[in-house]
Each structure stands twice: as structure tokens, then as C-alpha cells.
PDB file of C-alpha atoms and ligand atoms in Angstrom:
ATOM      1  CA  MET L  99     108.621   9.293-100.694  1.00  0.00           C
ATOM      2  CA  ALA L 100     107.051  11.303-103.541  1.00  0.00           C
ATOM      3  CA  ALA L 101     109.404  10.858-106.469  1.00  0.00           C
ATOM      4  CA  GLU L 102     109.125  11.151-110.217  1.00  0.00           C
ATOM      5  CA  PRO L 103     111.196   8.545-112.039  1.00  0.00           C
ATOM      6  CA  GLY L 104     114.703   9.973-112.344  1.00  0.00           C
ATOM      7  CA  ALA L 105     113.988  12.702-109.838  1.00  0.00           C
ATOM      8  CA  MET L 106     117.153  14.138-108.373  1.00  0.00           C
ATOM      9  CA  ILE L 107     115.204  15.727-105.541  1.00  0.00           C
ATOM     10  CA  LEU L 108     112.963  13.652-103.281  1.00  0.00           C
ATOM     11  CA  LEU L 109     110.346  15.371-101.164  1.00  0.00           C
ATOM     12  CA  GLU L 110     108.630  14.079 -98.032  1.00  0.00           C
ATOM     13  CA  ARG L 111     106.307  15.873 -95.617  1.00  0.00           C
ATOM     14  CA  HIS L 112     106.590  15.334 -91.882  1.00  0.00           C
ATOM     15  CA  GLY L 113     104.476  16.432 -88.920  1.00  0.00           C
ATOM     16  CA  ASP L 114     100.733  16.408 -88.253  1.00  0.00           C
ATOM     17  CA  GLY L 115     100.182  19.434 -90.476  1.00  0.00           C
ATOM     18  CA  ALA L 116     102.938  18.531 -92.962  1.00  0.00           C
ATOM     19  CA  GLU L 117     104.842  21.474 -91.499  1.00  0.00           C
ATOM     20  CA  VAL L 118     108.301  20.008 -92.086  1.00  0.00           C
ATOM     21  CA  ALA L 119     109.520  19.332 -95.616  1.00  0.00           C
ATOM     22  CA  LEU L 120     112.349  16.839 -96.015  1.00  0.00           C
ATOM     23  CA  VAL L 121     114.299  17.399 -99.221  1.00  0.00           C
ATOM     24  CA  THR L 122     116.728  14.624-100.178  1.00  0.00           C
ATOM     25  CA  LEU L 123     119.429  15.154-102.803  1.00  0.00           C
ATOM     26  CA  ASN L 124     119.193  12.039-104.914  1.00  0.00           C
ATOM     27  CA  ARG L 125     122.010  11.428-107.351  1.00  0.00           C
ATOM     28  CA  PRO L 126     123.905   8.743-105.471  1.00  0.00           C
ATOM     29  CA  ARG L 127     125.872   7.289-108.384  1.00  0.00           C
ATOM     30  CA  ALA L 128     127.545  10.651-108.962  1.00  0.00           C
ATOM     31  CA  ARG L 129     127.963  11.257-105.220  1.00  0.00           C
ATOM     32  CA  ASN L 130     125.184  13.836-105.429  1.00  0.00           C
ATOM     33  CA  ALA L 131     127.247  16.037-107.751  1.00  0.00           C
ATOM     34  CA  LEU L 132     125.142  19.178-108.129  1.00  0.00           C
ATOM     35  CA  CYS L 133     124.493  19.176-111.861  1.00  0.00           C
ATOM     36  CA  ASP L 134     122.286  21.746-113.528  1.00  0.00           C
ATOM     37  CA  LEU L 135     119.232  19.473-113.535  1.00  0.00           C
ATOM     38  CA  LEU L 136     119.563  18.756-109.818  1.00  0.00           C
ATOM     39  CA  MET L 137     119.962  22.449-108.974  1.00  0.00           C
ATOM     40  CA  THR L 138     116.979  23.317-111.204  1.00  0.00           C
ATOM     41  CA  GLN L 139     114.859  20.707-109.426  1.00  0.00           C
ATOM     42  CA  LEU L 140     116.053  22.000-106.048  1.00  0.00           C
ATOM     43  CA  ALA L 141     115.121  25.579-106.996  1.00  0.00           C
ATOM     44  CA  ASP L 142     111.689  24.459-108.241  1.00  0.00           C
ATOM     45  CA  THR L 143     111.115  22.473-105.044  1.00  0.00           C
ATOM     46  CA  LEU L 144     112.033  25.468-102.888  1.00  0.00           C
ATOM     47  CA  ASP L 145     109.700  27.701-104.946  1.00  0.00           C
ATOM     48  CA  GLN L 146     106.920  25.216-104.243  1.00  0.00           C
ATOM     49  CA  LEU L 147     107.698  24.921-100.519  1.00  0.00           C
ATOM     50  CA  GLU L 148     108.058  28.666-100.087  1.00  0.00           C
ATOM     51  CA  THR L 149     104.490  29.279-101.297  1.00  0.00           C
ATOM     52  CA  ASP L 150     102.975  26.374 -99.336  1.00  0.00           C
ATOM     53  CA  ASP L 151     101.650  27.898 -96.095  1.00  0.00           C
ATOM     54  CA  ARG L 152     101.623  24.520 -94.352  1.00  0.00           C
ATOM     55  CA  VAL L 153     105.391  24.196 -94.685  1.00  0.00           C
ATOM     56  CA  ARG L 154     107.257  25.958 -91.908  1.00  0.00           C
ATOM     57  CA  VAL L 155     110.731  24.425 -91.976  1.00  0.00           C
ATOM     58  CA  VAL L 156     112.825  22.648 -94.604  1.00  0.00           C
ATOM     59  CA  VAL L 157     115.402  19.931 -93.893  1.00  0.00           C
ATOM     60  CA  ILE L 158     117.919  19.122 -96.633  1.00  0.00           C
ATOM     61  CA  THR L 159     119.898  15.913 -96.579  1.00  0.00           C
ATOM     62  CA  GLY L 160     121.853  13.652 -98.923  1.00  0.00           C
ATOM     63  CA  GLN L 161     122.556   9.985 -99.392  1.00  0.00           C
ATOM     64  CA  PRO L 162     124.366   7.656 -96.983  1.00  0.00           C
ATOM     65  CA  GLY L 163     127.999   8.772 -96.969  1.00  0.00           C
ATOM     66  CA  VAL L 164     127.508  11.856 -99.100  1.00  0.00           C
ATOM     67  CA  PHE L 165     125.678  15.147 -98.710  1.00  0.00           C
ATOM     68  CA  ALA L 166     126.984  16.515-102.007  1.00  0.00           C
ATOM     69  CA  ALA L 167     130.342  16.286-103.808  1.00  0.00           C
ATOM     70  CA  GLY L 168     130.059  19.796-105.251  1.00  0.00           C
ATOM     71  CA  ALA L 169     129.144  21.172-108.639  1.00  0.00           C
ATOM     72  CA  ASP L 170     129.290  18.690-111.500  1.00  0.00           C
ATOM     73  CA  ILE L 171     132.898  18.670-112.702  1.00  0.00           C
ATOM     74  CA  LYS L 172     131.958  16.760-115.876  1.00  0.00           C
ATOM     75  CA  GLU L 173     129.468  19.489-116.811  1.00  0.00           C
ATOM     76  CA  MET L 174     131.973  22.252-116.072  1.00  0.00           C
ATOM     77  CA  LEU L 175     134.989  20.709-117.837  1.00  0.00           C
ATOM     78  CA  PRO L 176     134.200  21.817-121.434  1.00  0.00           C
ATOM     79  CA  LYS L 177     133.098  25.358-120.554  1.00  0.00           C
ATOM     80  CA  GLU L 178     135.071  28.413-121.632  1.00  0.00           C
ATOM     81  CA  PHE L 179     135.006  31.891-120.098  1.00  0.00           C
ATOM     82  CA  PRO L 180     132.254  33.415-122.301  1.00  0.00           C
ATOM     83  CA  ALA L 181     129.865  30.598-121.364  1.00  0.00           C
ATOM     84  CA  VAL L 182     130.403  30.893-117.629  1.00  0.00           C
ATOM     85  CA  VAL L 183     130.104  34.650-117.140  1.00  0.00           C
ATOM     86  CA  GLN L 184     126.506  34.772-118.303  1.00  0.00           C
ATOM     87  CA  PRO L 185     123.288  32.868-117.591  1.00  0.00           C
ATOM     88  CA  PRO L 186     122.275  30.113-117.615  1.00  0.00           C
ATOM     89  CA  PHE L 187     125.591  28.818-116.172  1.00  0.00           C
ATOM     90  CA  LEU L 188     125.027  27.805-112.529  1.00  0.00           C
ATOM     91  CA  GLN L 189     122.044  30.163-112.380  1.00  0.00           C
ATOM     92  CA  HIS L 190     120.085  28.374-109.630  1.00  0.00           C
ATOM     93  CA  TRP L 191     122.844  28.396-107.056  1.00  0.00           C
ATOM     94  CA  ASP L 192     121.582  31.320-104.992  1.00  0.00           C
ATOM     95  CA  ARG L 193     117.982  30.034-104.641  1.00  0.00           C
ATOM     96  CA  LEU L 194     118.619  28.283-101.336  1.00  0.00           C
ATOM     97  CA  SER L 195     120.221  31.340 -99.758  1.00  0.00           C
ATOM     98  CA  ARG L 196     117.093  33.338-100.674  1.00  0.00           C
ATOM     99  CA  CYS L 197     114.728  30.921 -98.900  1.00  0.00           C
ATOM    100  CA  GLN L 198     112.668  32.803 -96.294  1.00  0.00           C
ATOM    101  CA  LYS L 199     111.784  29.695 -94.316  1.00  0.00           C
ATOM    102  CA  PRO L 200     114.338  28.170 -91.956  1.00  0.00           C
ATOM    103  CA  VAL L 201     116.434  25.453 -93.568  1.00  0.00           C
ATOM    104  CA  ILE L 202     118.360  22.771 -91.689  1.00  0.00           C
ATOM    105  CA  ALA L 203     121.170  20.877 -93.425  1.00  0.00           C
ATOM    106  CA  ALA L 204     121.583  17.297 -92.201  1.00  0.00           C
ATOM    107  CA  VAL L 205     125.046  16.524 -93.554  1.00  0.00           C
ATOM    108  CA  ASN L 206     125.561  12.793 -93.595  1.00  0.00           C
ATOM    109  CA  GLY L 207     128.894  12.448 -95.394  1.00  0.00           C
ATOM    110  CA  TYR L 208     131.001  14.377 -97.887  1.00  0.00           C
ATOM    111  CA  ALA L 209     130.087  18.057 -98.217  1.00  0.00           C
ATOM    112  CA  LEU L 210     132.724  19.223-100.666  1.00  0.00           C
ATOM    113  CA  GLY L 211     133.050  22.327-102.815  1.00  0.00           C
ATOM    114  CA  GLY L 212     129.543  23.376-103.769  1.00  0.00           C
ATOM    115  CA  GLY L 213     128.264  20.756-101.305  1.00  0.00           C
ATOM    116  CA  CYS L 214     129.912  22.577 -98.415  1.00  0.00           C
ATOM    117  CA  GLU L 215     128.692  25.876 -99.874  1.00  0.00           C
ATOM    118  CA  LEU L 216     125.149  24.509-100.111  1.00  0.00           C
ATOM    119  CA  ALA L 217     125.288  23.471 -96.444  1.00  0.00           C
ATOM    120  CA  MET L 218     126.539  26.944 -95.506  1.00  0.00           C
ATOM    121  CA  MET L 219     123.533  28.515 -97.246  1.00  0.00           C
ATOM    122  CA  CYS L 220     121.347  26.688 -94.707  1.00  0.00           C
ATOM    123  CA  ASP L 221     120.448  28.219 -91.341  1.00  0.00           C
ATOM    124  CA  VAL L 222     121.386  25.288 -89.124  1.00  0.00           C
ATOM    125  CA  ILE L 223     123.943  22.599 -89.949  1.00  0.00           C
ATOM    126  CA  TYR L 224     123.885  19.236 -88.202  1.00  0.00           C
ATOM    127  CA  ALA L 225     126.647  16.826 -89.155  1.00  0.00           C
ATOM    128  CA  SER L 226     126.819  13.087 -88.745  1.00  0.00           C
ATOM    129  CA  ASP L 227     129.983  11.801 -87.126  1.00  0.00           C
ATOM    130  CA  GLU L 228     130.982  10.609 -90.622  1.00  0.00           C
ATOM    131  CA  ALA L 229     130.636  14.015 -92.295  1.00  0.00           C
ATOM    132  CA  VAL L 230     133.586  15.588 -94.114  1.00  0.00           C
ATOM    133  CA  PHE L 231     133.714  19.248 -95.117  1.00  0.00           C
ATOM    134  CA  GLY L 232     136.043  20.877 -97.594  1.00  0.00           C
ATOM    135  CA  GLN L 233     136.635  23.319-100.431  1.00  0.00           C
ATOM    136  CA  PRO L 234     138.822  21.279-102.804  1.00  0.00           C
ATOM    137  CA  GLU L 235     138.335  23.559-105.837  1.00  0.00           C
ATOM    138  CA  ILE L 236     142.007  24.603-105.694  1.00  0.00           C
ATOM    139  CA  THR L 237     142.966  21.004-106.533  1.00  0.00           C
ATOM    140  CA  LEU L 238     140.909  21.383-109.739  1.00  0.00           C
ATOM    141  CA  GLY L 239     142.747  24.550-110.714  1.00  0.00           C
ATOM    142  CA  THR L 240     139.898  26.833-109.745  1.00  0.00           C
ATOM    143  CA  ILE L 241     138.480  28.482-106.631  1.00  0.00           C
ATOM    144  CA  PRO L 242     135.159  28.331-104.743  1.00  0.00           C
ATOM    145  CA  GLY L 243     132.381  30.239-106.487  1.00  0.00           C
ATOM    146  CA  ALA L 244     129.257  29.932-104.304  1.00  0.00           C
ATOM    147  CA  GLY L 245     130.362  31.310-100.963  1.00  0.00           C
ATOM    148  CA  GLY L 246     133.305  29.071-100.082  1.00  0.00           C
ATOM    149  CA  THR L 247     135.670  31.981 -99.626  1.00  0.00           C
ATOM    150  CA  GLN L 248     133.086  34.366 -98.145  1.00  0.00           C
ATOM    151  CA  ARG L 249     130.644  32.421 -95.929  1.00  0.00           C
ATOM    152  CA  LEU L 250     133.383  30.053 -94.762  1.00  0.00           C
ATOM    153  CA  CYS L 251     135.595  32.993 -93.768  1.00  0.00           C
ATOM    154  CA  ARG L 252     132.807  34.633 -91.801  1.00  0.00           C
ATOM    155  CA  THR L 253     131.914  31.346 -90.135  1.00  0.00           C
ATOM    156  CA  VAL L 254     135.230  29.728 -89.179  1.00  0.00           C
ATOM    157  CA  GLY L 255     137.482  32.790 -89.454  1.00  0.00           C
ATOM    158  CA  ARG L 256     140.043  33.799 -92.048  1.00  0.00           C
ATOM    159  CA  PRO L 257     143.041  31.623 -91.054  1.00  0.00           C
ATOM    160  CA  LEU L 258     141.207  28.290 -91.231  1.00  0.00           C
ATOM    161  CA  ALA L 259     139.120  29.322 -94.262  1.00  0.00           C
ATOM    162  CA  MET L 260     142.270  30.430 -96.053  1.00  0.00           C
ATOM    163  CA  GLU L 261     144.055  27.178 -95.222  1.00  0.00           C
ATOM    164  CA  MET L 262     141.097  25.088 -96.410  1.00  0.00           C
ATOM    165  CA  CYS L 263     140.709  27.050 -99.648  1.00  0.00           C
ATOM    166  CA  LEU L 264     144.437  27.171-100.449  1.00  0.00           C
ATOM    167  CA  THR L 265     145.141  23.498 -99.689  1.00  0.00           C
ATOM    168  CA  GLY L 266     141.814  21.731-100.140  1.00  0.00           C
ATOM    169  CA  ARG L 267     142.299  20.152 -96.688  1.00  0.00           C
ATOM    170  CA  LYS L 268     139.113  18.541 -95.460  1.00  0.00           C
ATOM    171  CA  LEU L 269     137.661  18.815 -91.963  1.00  0.00           C
ATOM    172  CA  THR L 270     136.224  15.925 -89.985  1.00  0.00           C
ATOM    173  CA  ALA L 271     132.875  16.471 -88.295  1.00  0.00           C
ATOM    174  CA  ALA L 272     134.657  16.984 -84.959  1.00  0.00           C
ATOM    175  CA  GLU L 273     136.935  19.636 -86.501  1.00  0.00           C
ATOM    176  CA  ALA L 274     133.948  21.312 -88.147  1.00  0.00           C
ATOM    177  CA  LEU L 275     132.197  21.467 -84.785  1.00  0.00           C
ATOM    178  CA  GLN L 276     135.243  22.931 -83.102  1.00  0.00           C
ATOM    179  CA  ALA L 277     135.563  25.514 -85.873  1.00  0.00           C
ATOM    180  CA  GLY L 278     131.908  26.550 -85.526  1.00  0.00           C
ATOM    181  CA  LEU L 279     130.987  25.373 -89.005  1.00  0.00           C
ATOM    182  CA  VAL L 280     128.302  23.009 -87.688  1.00  0.00           C
ATOM    183  CA  GLY L 281     125.923  23.316 -84.772  1.00  0.00           C
ATOM    184  CA  ARG L 282     125.975  19.690 -83.645  1.00  0.00           C
ATOM    185  CA  VAL L 283     127.601  16.358 -84.451  1.00  0.00           C
ATOM    186  CA  ILE L 284     125.240  13.410 -84.179  1.00  0.00           C
ATOM    187  CA  PRO L 285     125.741   9.656 -84.698  1.00  0.00           C
ATOM    188  CA  ALA L 286     124.906   8.903 -88.338  1.00  0.00           C
ATOM    189  CA  GLU L 287     121.915   6.677 -87.547  1.00  0.00           C
ATOM    190  CA  LYS L 288     120.312   9.441 -85.432  1.00  0.00           C
ATOM    191  CA  LEU L 289     121.119  12.426 -87.665  1.00  0.00           C
ATOM    192  CA  LEU L 290     117.855  12.687 -89.574  1.00  0.00           C
ATOM    193  CA  GLU L 291     115.720  12.022 -86.519  1.00  0.00           C
ATOM    194  CA  GLU L 292     117.456  14.853 -84.632  1.00  0.00           C
ATOM    195  CA  ALA L 293     117.241  17.236 -87.600  1.00  0.00           C
ATOM    196  CA  LEU L 294     113.515  16.528 -87.960  1.00  0.00           C
ATOM    197  CA  LYS L 295     113.032  16.989 -84.215  1.00  0.00           C
ATOM    198  CA  THR L 296     114.677  20.413 -84.375  1.00  0.00           C
ATOM    199  CA  ALA L 297     112.605  21.267 -87.443  1.00  0.00           C
ATOM    200  CA  SER L 298     109.388  20.385 -85.557  1.00  0.00           C
ATOM    201  CA  ARG L 299     110.495  22.498 -82.650  1.00  0.00           C
ATOM    202  CA  ILE L 300     111.066  25.514 -84.912  1.00  0.00           C
ATOM    203  CA  ALA L 301     107.777  24.798 -86.710  1.00  0.00           C
ATOM    204  CA  ALA L 302     105.904  25.197 -83.407  1.00  0.00           C
ATOM    205  CA  MET L 303     107.113  28.802 -82.998  1.00  0.00           C
ATOM    206  CA  SER L 304     105.369  31.876 -84.367  1.00  0.00           C
ATOM    207  CA  PRO L 305     105.843  31.829 -88.159  1.00  0.00           C
ATOM    208  CA  ILE L 306     106.248  35.603 -88.243  1.00  0.00           C
ATOM    209  CA  ALA L 307     108.780  35.681 -85.422  1.00  0.00           C
ATOM    210  CA  THR L 308     110.684  32.868 -87.134  1.00  0.00           C
ATOM    211  CA  VAL L 309     110.996  34.777 -90.411  1.00  0.00           C
ATOM    212  CA  LEU L 310     112.012  37.985 -88.599  1.00  0.00           C
ATOM    213  CA  CYS L 311     114.515  36.101 -86.453  1.00  0.00           C
ATOM    214  CA  LYS L 312     116.160  34.547 -89.510  1.00  0.00           C
ATOM    215  CA  LYS L 313     116.390  37.968 -91.184  1.00  0.00           C
ATOM    216  CA  ALA L 314     117.953  39.513 -88.069  1.00  0.00           C
ATOM    217  CA  VAL L 315     120.557  36.778 -87.571  1.00  0.00           C
ATOM    218  CA  ASN L 316     121.480  36.830 -91.273  1.00  0.00           C
ATOM    219  CA  ALA L 317     121.936  40.599 -91.130  1.00  0.00           C
ATOM    220  CA  ALA L 318     124.874  39.994 -88.774  1.00  0.00           C
ATOM    221  CA  HIS L 319     126.834  38.652 -91.754  1.00  0.00           C
ATOM    222  CA  GLN L 320     125.917  41.493 -94.040  1.00  0.00           C
ATOM    223  CA  THR L 321     125.942  44.778 -92.144  1.00  0.00           C
ATOM    224  CA  SER L 322     127.943  46.809 -89.649  1.00  0.00           C
ATOM    225  CA  LEU L 323     127.254  46.146 -85.949  1.00  0.00           C
ATOM    226  CA  SER L 324     125.415  49.438 -85.488  1.00  0.00           C
ATOM    227  CA  ALA L 325     123.201  48.881 -88.553  1.00  0.00           C
ATOM    228  CA  GLY L 326     122.579  45.290 -87.466  1.00  0.00           C
ATOM    229  CA  LEU L 327     121.606  46.321 -83.938  1.00  0.00           C
ATOM    230  CA  GLN L 328     119.189  48.920 -85.323  1.00  0.00           C
ATOM    231  CA  TYR L 329     117.691  46.390 -87.749  1.00  0.00           C
ATOM    232  CA  GLU L 330     117.289  43.835 -84.934  1.00  0.00           C
ATOM    233  CA  ARG L 331     115.563  46.418 -82.750  1.00  0.00           C
ATOM    234  CA  ASP L 332     113.167  47.439 -85.523  1.00  0.00           C
ATOM    235  CA  LEU L 333     112.246  43.802 -86.136  1.00  0.00           C
ATOM    236  CA  PHE L 334     111.770  43.292 -82.389  1.00  0.00           C
ATOM    237  CA  TYR L 335     109.336  46.242 -82.360  1.00  0.00           C
ATOM    238  CA  ALA L 336     107.563  44.725 -85.365  1.00  0.00           C
ATOM    239  CA  THR L 337     106.721  41.579 -83.379  1.00  0.00           C
ATOM    240  CA  PHE L 338     104.501  43.834 -81.227  1.00  0.00           C
ATOM    241  CA  ALA L 339     102.239  44.240 -84.244  1.00  0.00           C
ATOM    242  CA  THR L 340     101.438  40.505 -84.116  1.00  0.00           C
ATOM    243  CA  GLU L 341      98.922  38.488 -82.103  1.00  0.00           C
ATOM    244  CA  ASP L 342     101.549  35.786 -81.693  1.00  0.00           C
ATOM    245  CA  ARG L 343     103.728  38.055 -79.540  1.00  0.00           C
ATOM    246  CA  ARG L 344     100.825  38.608 -77.137  1.00  0.00           C
ATOM    247  CA  THR L 345      99.934  34.884 -77.259  1.00  0.00           C
ATOM    248  CA  GLY L 346     103.502  33.883 -76.354  1.00  0.00           C
ATOM    249  CA  MET L 347     103.849  36.291 -73.452  1.00  0.00           C
ATOM    250  CA  ASP L 348     100.342  35.559 -72.191  1.00  0.00           C
ATOM    251  CA  ALA L 349     100.985  31.798 -72.293  1.00  0.00           C
ATOM    252  CA  PHE L 350     104.149  32.298 -70.254  1.00  0.00           C
ATOM    253  CA  ILE L 351     102.263  34.197 -67.545  1.00  0.00           C
ATOM    254  CA  GLN L 352      99.437  31.614 -67.574  1.00  0.00           C
ATOM    255  CA  LYS L 353     102.018  28.772 -67.381  1.00  0.00           C
ATOM    256  CA  GLN L 354     100.610  27.241 -70.564  1.00  0.00           C
ATOM    257  CA  ALA L 355     102.132  26.183 -73.859  1.00  0.00           C
ATOM    258  CA  PRO L 356     101.561  28.871 -76.510  1.00  0.00           C
ATOM    259  CA  VAL L 357      99.603  28.052 -79.637  1.00  0.00           C
ATOM    260  CA  PHE L 358     100.783  30.419 -82.337  1.00  0.00           C
ATOM    261  CA  THR L 359      98.514  31.209 -85.253  1.00  0.00           C
ATOM    262  CA  GLY L 360     100.771  33.246 -87.496  1.00  0.00           C
ATOM    263  CA  LYS L 361      98.762  36.437 -86.964  1.00  0.00           C
TER     264      LYS L 361
HETATM  265  N1  LIG N 299     131.252  16.091-110.292  1.00  0.00           N
HETATM  266  C1  LIG N 299     131.000  15.103-111.182  1.00  0.00           C
HETATM  267  N2  LIG N 299     131.103  13.801-110.887  1.00  0.00           N
HETATM  268  C2  LIG N 299     131.478  13.485-109.638  1.00  0.00           C
HETATM  269  C3  LIG N 299     131.762  14.455-108.660  1.00  0.00           C
HETATM  270  C4  LIG N 299     131.621  15.830-109.033  1.00  0.00           C
HETATM  271  N3  LIG N 299     131.810  16.857-108.157  1.00  0.00           N
HETATM  272  N4  LIG N 299     132.107  13.824-107.521  1.00  0.00           N
HETATM  273  C5  LIG N 299     132.049  12.511-107.787  1.00  0.00           C
HETATM  274  N5  LIG N 299     131.673  12.293-109.050  1.00  0.00           N
HETATM  275  C6  LIG N 299     131.508  11.033-109.769  1.00  0.00           C
HETATM  276  C7  LIG N 299     132.860  10.412-110.074  1.00  0.00           C
HETATM  277  O1  LIG N 299     133.406  10.977-111.240  1.00  0.00           O
HETATM  278  C8  LIG N 299     132.469   8.958-110.240  1.00  0.00           C
HETATM  279  O2  LIG N 299     131.887   8.808-111.515  1.00  0.00           O
HETATM  280  P1  LIG N 299     132.227   7.531-112.455  1.00  0.00           P
HETATM  281  O3  LIG N 299     133.714   7.428-112.469  1.00  0.00           O
HETATM  282  O4  LIG N 299     131.574   6.381-111.723  1.00  0.00           O
HETATM  283  O5  LIG N 299     131.589   7.870-113.751  1.00  0.00           O
HETATM  284  C9  LIG N 299     131.370   8.783-109.204  1.00  0.00           C
HETATM  285  O6  LIG N 299     130.875  10.072-108.922  1.00  0.00           O
HETATM  286  C10 LIG N 299     131.893   8.193-107.897  1.00  0.00           C
HETATM  287  O7  LIG N 299     132.966   9.016-107.479  1.00  0.00           O
HETATM  288  P2  LIG N 299     134.267   8.425-106.786  1.00  0.00           P
HETATM  289  O8  LIG N 299     134.657   7.130-107.405  1.00  0.00           O
HETATM  290  O9  LIG N 299     135.277   9.508-106.754  1.00  0.00           O
HETATM  291  O10 LIG N 299     133.698   8.128-105.304  1.00  0.00           O
HETATM  292  P3  LIG N 299     134.490   8.017-103.941  1.00  0.00           P
HETATM  293  O11 LIG N 299     133.490   7.515-102.970  1.00  0.00           O
HETATM  294  O12 LIG N 299     135.777   7.280-104.124  1.00  0.00           O
HETATM  295  O13 LIG N 299     134.883   9.517-103.553  1.00  0.00           O
HETATM  296  C11 LIG N 299     134.417  11.891-103.231  1.00  0.00           C
HETATM  297  C12 LIG N 299     133.873  10.421-103.189  1.00  0.00           C
HETATM  298  C13 LIG N 299     133.225  12.805-102.980  1.00  0.00           C
HETATM  299  C14 LIG N 299     135.461  12.076-102.135  1.00  0.00           C
HETATM  300  C15 LIG N 299     135.062  12.141-104.625  1.00  0.00           C
HETATM  301  O14 LIG N 299     134.151  11.730-105.645  1.00  0.00           O
HETATM  302  C16 LIG N 299     135.434  13.580-104.857  1.00  0.00           C
HETATM  303  O15 LIG N 299     136.460  14.057-104.386  1.00  0.00           O
HETATM  304  N6  LIG N 299     134.636  14.285-105.665  1.00  0.00           N
HETATM  305  C17 LIG N 299     134.941  15.624-106.152  1.00  0.00           C
HETATM  306  C18 LIG N 299     134.847  16.656-105.046  1.00  0.00           C
HETATM  307  C19 LIG N 299     135.172  18.055-105.565  1.00  0.00           C
HETATM  308  O16 LIG N 299     136.300  18.295-106.069  1.00  0.00           O
HETATM  309  N7  LIG N 299     134.235  18.967-105.486  1.00  0.00           N
HETATM  310  C20 LIG N 299     134.376  20.356-105.943  1.00  0.00           C
HETATM  311  C21 LIG N 299     133.746  20.517-107.318  1.00  0.00           C
HETATM  312  S1  LIG N 299     133.851  22.196-107.912  1.00  0.00           S
HETATM  313  C22 LIG N 299     129.253  28.426-108.498  1.00  0.00           C
HETATM  314  C23 LIG N 299     128.492  27.469-107.855  1.00  0.00           C
HETATM  315  C24 LIG N 299     129.118  26.318-107.415  1.00  0.00           C
HETATM  316  C25 LIG N 299     130.448  26.098-107.643  1.00  0.00           C
HETATM  317  C26 LIG N 299     131.207  27.069-108.289  1.00  0.00           C
HETATM  318  C27 LIG N 299     130.603  28.250-108.744  1.00  0.00           C
HETATM  319  N8  LIG N 299     128.633  29.655-109.002  1.00  0.00           N
HETATM  320  C28 LIG N 299     127.205  29.884-108.596  1.00  0.00           C
HETATM  321  C29 LIG N 299     129.336  30.579-109.758  1.00  0.00           C
HETATM  322  C30 LIG N 299     131.011  24.829-107.169  1.00  0.00           C
HETATM  323  C31 LIG N 299     132.153  24.286-107.651  1.00  0.00           C
HETATM  324  C32 LIG N 299     132.498  22.941-107.171  1.00  0.00           C
HETATM  325  O17 LIG N 299     131.847  22.367-106.326  1.00  0.00           O
END
């Protein structure tokens, strides 16, 4: 694992062409609390991965038993209002949600507060059977600030999101699956393997179609149905300007596996 001493983000490459990047949150003694340095390193890592053409898919995971315990409460404690309404307070928190490449969260334990919000910024969430999800900010006298009221509501629905945010009640992995918060629950020892397998599968698709697909699905959370349907259709048409679209359809007819080139 490539790691600078004291690095809070570890980066590994997987796949024959290093097409899958595995990003590990690495602050185990503080339960991966998302302090400013960690979030800065995460943003820098994503900047680097985004411009690396070899990298097609990113997997983000945590430490055994903890994905992330949220923003760093010790860093936030002394802040007053004037310091939090302007940069640089929590300024890197939206970097992950702006990532163009598909991101899979492999949640292997607690995903609380900003940890749950970080997972929800990812495109696919796999949970280990030991994962726990929650928005406990209310127990700290505050409220979620990085999507916990908005993305959670749109994902699990208002009644459950409201209950979680008002009480801080945590969900088990099984409850999170039932609520639609996660895509799959996987035994802890198999979680990373399965996440990497899915990442490799996505990495074998047309890079252009993958980016367009992510944009179209994300639009469903941000626009009206009619605008979203129009946007989807326009992006579908756009795939006909690529060689990969012809390659994929041709390979189907020829009963061969497609080899996409990203053109
Ligand atoms: N911050 C700082 N330190 C933390 C921490 C956190 N979130 N979570 C754990 N730690 C530290 C503990 O203080 C302890 O440190 P020492 O006492 O050893 O110095 C060490 O990690 C081990 O913690 P525990 O002894 O508590 O470990 P356990 O295994 O017993 O429990 C736990 C693990 C994850 C269940 C527990 O630590 C826990 O409940 N942690 C706090 C969870 C939480 O309340 N999270 C919400 C934080 S507020 C925004 C962006 C983001 C946010 C808001 C706005 N904008 C962009 C505007 C996010 C806000 C939040 O996430």
C-alpha cells in the first residue's frame, strides 16, 4: 500500500491496467473521524485519480469495524458561528460528490454522521453485515450538514430519514438494505473482494457510457421527472457519437465480448 508516514488516506491500484483505485480512510485511533487533514488528503487523492486516465472506478473503504465516525467533533467543538459560515471550515466536503468517475463505498462498520453522508455521496454502497448507519448529530446539539437530511430523505424516504435525524437511531446493515440505503450486504471478510469485483466489472464498460450513465442516474435526484427523462434521452443519443456504442452492439450480434476503447 502506497502510504506516506502519517497518511490518513491510503491508495492502492488494482487490476491489470490499474483501473481500480482503492482508497482507504486511515485514522483508526480516532475511528476515522473526518478531520480537516483527512478530508484535504481525500480531496487531493480524488483530484489525482480524476485526472489519471488509467483509473476507471474508485472504491472507498475504512478500517475494520469503522467506515467513518463523522466529522471531527474535537475540531468542531471550539468553533463559533463566524468561523463556520465561511471557508475554510469543512471546505473539502463536497469533493467526493463532484467525482465524475464511479465510486463504490465498502462500508465495513460504523458510518455515522459525516461518515454516513460520505457513503451517500458514493454511487454504490456495499455494507458488511457489521455495518451501522446513522445521523447522530442531534445528540450533539446540532444537525447533519453534508447531506444527511437531503440525500437520506431522497434515498430512504422522509419518515425514516426524519426518525433517524430526530432521534439519532442507528440502522443495522439489514435495516439499511431494507430501507434501500445500501445495495448489498456482504459478510465482512468478503466485503472488499466483492466491492473490487464490482469495480472491475464497471471498469470493463465503455468509459464514456459510464460517465453519462452516472450523470443520468444522478439527475433523478436533482430534477423533475420530465426534465430528467429529456436529459436521459439526450445522453442516450450522445452515446451514438461514440465508437464504443457501435463496438458494444456489434459484439452482441457477433456473440463476442466487447472491448471498449473509450472512443
Ligand atoms: N470526532 C472526533 N473524535 C472521535 C469521533 C469523532 N466523530 N468519533 C470517535 N472519536 C474518538 C473518540 O473521542 C476516542 O478518542 P480518545 O478518547 O481515545 O481520545 C476515539 O475516537 C475512540 O472512540 P470511542 O472510544 O468512542 O470508540 P467506540 O468504539 O467505543 O465507539 C463510535 C465508536 C463510532 C460508535 C463512537 O466513537 C461515536 O459515537 N463517535 C461519534 C459519532 C458521531 O456523533 N458522529 C457525528 C459527528 S458530527 C458539514 C460536513 C460534515 C458534517 C457537518 C457539516 N459541512 C460540509 C457543512 C458532519 C458532522 C458530523 O459528522
